């Protein structure tokens, strides 16, 4: 890697001040696992990195309450994976962590980094989006909160200003909702996905009362599939419905070709896996399904 | 300025200081300033596990970890596993099981196994595969590696409390 300056502020406020809204060569670094890949490849050549590793410990804490979970942005994915609170209140996240990269990366990579990087191949964005999560963002003028759904603006792009930092992620209580996340890897099992599908359903008896379906990896950013969702609401779950949901998803998704698959191939994956993910979520009995 | 700065950390049980370049990764630091070559950069992307090092008891990919990040931390490399001249349980088990051919990946597997056994002293096959899925053995000694991990778990148990006093803590 080429030489750069490394700042190590000891507070979130100081970190925000060190960032420059107009300078793309100044960036925050948390765990660094994703950023290091970009720097080693020469895709990103920083003049200055602002390390967040020494900011207040509260930003690496997980708090559970009746209204849900608040997860500090500096929480590592490994801590998330091992958290009893997360397992209890949002077991989909625990399950997702188990197939997210490998143990070493999860020991270092952070929740905030996984969001702020804007990489459509990552697993947490679609999952958090489907769970209805929001992020609290700190900037020079204070904090603002936005839905994870509104965070991503394009391929590796977010709506965050260059001097804004994600402080925490809030996941609302899931009540009786059921959830599943499926990803398709076309290279090796541990490859980046060609498609990710996160589904969160609520239902009464054998009828779906609400559905959130999010696709990632095959799309330029994690994206809600609203037509497929509409197809599910108020419906009984059967093979025909699963097929209709898959067809709706395949029709509405704007897909991107890459080394992991062409657009027509990913369209077929979408058709099949949306149905499978809905079925997997529905099969489970509430939050602790697997 | 991208000036190097002095950092302090515990390396294989010994307090050390080093001059860390901001753009160097942990492997570069260990190799250039301490002559430790057991952890080495192979894929350079965190996929193969050859660069596995323990930082505060948790395995990291040294090639994706900024050297400056170990300031104040406890670092353990494969070179610290044979404390007091005695091989660790993992090292003995890999040798006795013949869990390698060329040996290039072995130090990474052994360091990764340490975190696995710290967290799961009696690991199942699934747990072993899960923890080691980020380590690649191009000689494909995987069956022997799984056997070695199980043997290492037994050896750790047999050694009892004495083992917990290695320099990795």
PDB file of C-alpha atoms in Angstrom, chain B residues 79-135:
ATOM      1  CA  UNK B  79       6.453 -18.669  17.277  1.00  0.00           C
ATOM      2  CA  UNK B  80       5.002 -18.174  20.771  1.00  0.00           C
ATOM      3  CA  UNK B  81       3.173 -21.478  20.861  1.00  0.00           C
ATOM      4  CA  UNK B  82       6.065 -23.574  22.117  1.00  0.00           C
ATOM      5  CA  UNK B  83       6.497 -21.728  25.369  1.00  0.00           C
ATOM      6  CA  UNK B  84       9.293 -23.000  27.652  1.00  0.00           C
ATOM      7  CA  UNK B  85      10.542 -25.256  24.876  1.00  0.00           C
ATOM      8  CA  UNK B  86       7.464 -27.458  24.834  1.00  0.00           C
ATOM      9  CA  UNK B  87       5.248 -27.687  21.768  1.00  0.00           C
ATOM     10  CA  UNK B  88       1.637 -26.630  22.245  1.00  0.00           C
ATOM     11  CA  UNK B  89      -1.138 -29.212  22.246  1.00  0.00           C
ATOM     12  CA  UNK B  90      -2.108 -28.096  18.729  1.00  0.00           C
ATOM     13  CA  UNK B  91       1.452 -28.374  17.416  1.00  0.00           C
ATOM     14  CA  UNK B  92       1.933 -31.860  18.871  1.00  0.00           C
ATOM     15  CA  UNK B  93      -1.419 -32.981  17.477  1.00  0.00           C
ATOM     16  CA  UNK B  94      -0.709 -31.728  13.949  1.00  0.00           C
ATOM     17  CA  UNK B  95       2.664 -33.479  13.940  1.00  0.00           C
ATOM     18  CA  UNK B  96       1.358 -36.756  15.362  1.00  0.00           C
ATOM     19  CA  UNK B  97      -1.577 -36.785  12.938  1.00  0.00           C
ATOM     20  CA  UNK B  98       0.562 -35.800   9.945  1.00  0.00           C
ATOM     21  CA  UNK B  99      -1.926 -33.022   9.211  1.00  0.00           C
ATOM     22  CA  UNK B 100       0.100 -31.424   6.398  1.00  0.00           C
ATOM     23  CA  UNK B 101       2.237 -32.146   3.413  1.00  0.00           C
ATOM     24  CA  UNK B 102       4.118 -28.999   2.440  1.00  0.00           C
ATOM     25  CA  UNK B 103       3.346 -27.245   5.729  1.00  0.00           C
ATOM     26  CA  UNK B 104       2.906 -23.771   4.283  1.00  0.00           C
ATOM     27  CA  UNK B 105      -0.607 -23.332   5.717  1.00  0.00           C
ATOM     28  CA  UNK B 106       0.031 -25.222   8.950  1.00  0.00           C
ATOM     29  CA  UNK B 107       0.925 -22.326  11.239  1.00  0.00           C
ATOM     30  CA  UNK B 108      -2.285 -20.572  10.223  1.00  0.00           C
ATOM     31  CA  UNK B 109      -4.350 -23.689  10.884  1.00  0.00           C
ATOM     32  CA  UNK B 110      -2.751 -24.148  14.289  1.00  0.00           C
ATOM     33  CA  UNK B 111      -3.324 -20.537  15.362  1.00  0.00           C
ATOM     34  CA  UNK B 112      -6.925 -20.715  14.121  1.00  0.00           C
ATOM     35  CA  UNK B 113      -7.388 -23.976  16.025  1.00  0.00           C
ATOM     36  CA  UNK B 114      -6.317 -22.165  19.197  1.00  0.00           C
ATOM     37  CA  UNK B 115      -9.300 -19.801  19.047  1.00  0.00           C
ATOM     38  CA  UNK B 116     -11.607 -22.710  18.187  1.00  0.00           C
ATOM     39  CA  UNK B 117     -10.497 -24.746  21.208  1.00  0.00           C
ATOM     40  CA  UNK B 118     -10.585 -21.698  23.478  1.00  0.00           C
ATOM     41  CA  UNK B 119     -14.258 -21.278  22.607  1.00  0.00           C
ATOM     42  CA  UNK B 120     -15.205 -24.932  22.057  1.00  0.00           C
ATOM     43  CA  UNK B 121     -12.943 -27.229  24.100  1.00  0.00           C
ATOM     44  CA  UNK B 122     -14.699 -30.292  22.664  1.00  0.00           C
ATOM     45  CA  UNK B 123     -15.565 -29.234  19.126  1.00  0.00           C
ATOM     46  CA  UNK B 124     -17.920 -31.115  16.846  1.00  0.00           C
ATOM     47  CA  UNK B 125     -16.983 -31.800  13.224  1.00  0.00           C
ATOM     48  CA  UNK B 126     -19.286 -28.958  12.182  1.00  0.00           C
ATOM     49  CA  UNK B 127     -17.629 -26.518  14.577  1.00  0.00           C
ATOM     50  CA  UNK B 128     -14.196 -27.536  13.322  1.00  0.00           C
ATOM     51  CA  UNK B 129     -15.233 -27.050   9.704  1.00  0.00           C
ATOM     52  CA  UNK B 130     -16.891 -23.738  10.556  1.00  0.00           C
ATOM     53  CA  UNK B 131     -13.858 -22.257  12.295  1.00  0.00           C
ATOM     54  CA  UNK B 132     -11.404 -23.577   9.727  1.00  0.00           C
ATOM     55  CA  UNK B 133     -13.468 -22.714   6.642  1.00  0.00           C
ATOM     56  CA  UNK B 134     -11.317 -19.611   6.221  1.00  0.00           C
ATOM     57  CA  UNK B 135      -8.080 -21.612   6.070  1.00  0.00           C
TER      58      UNK B 135
END
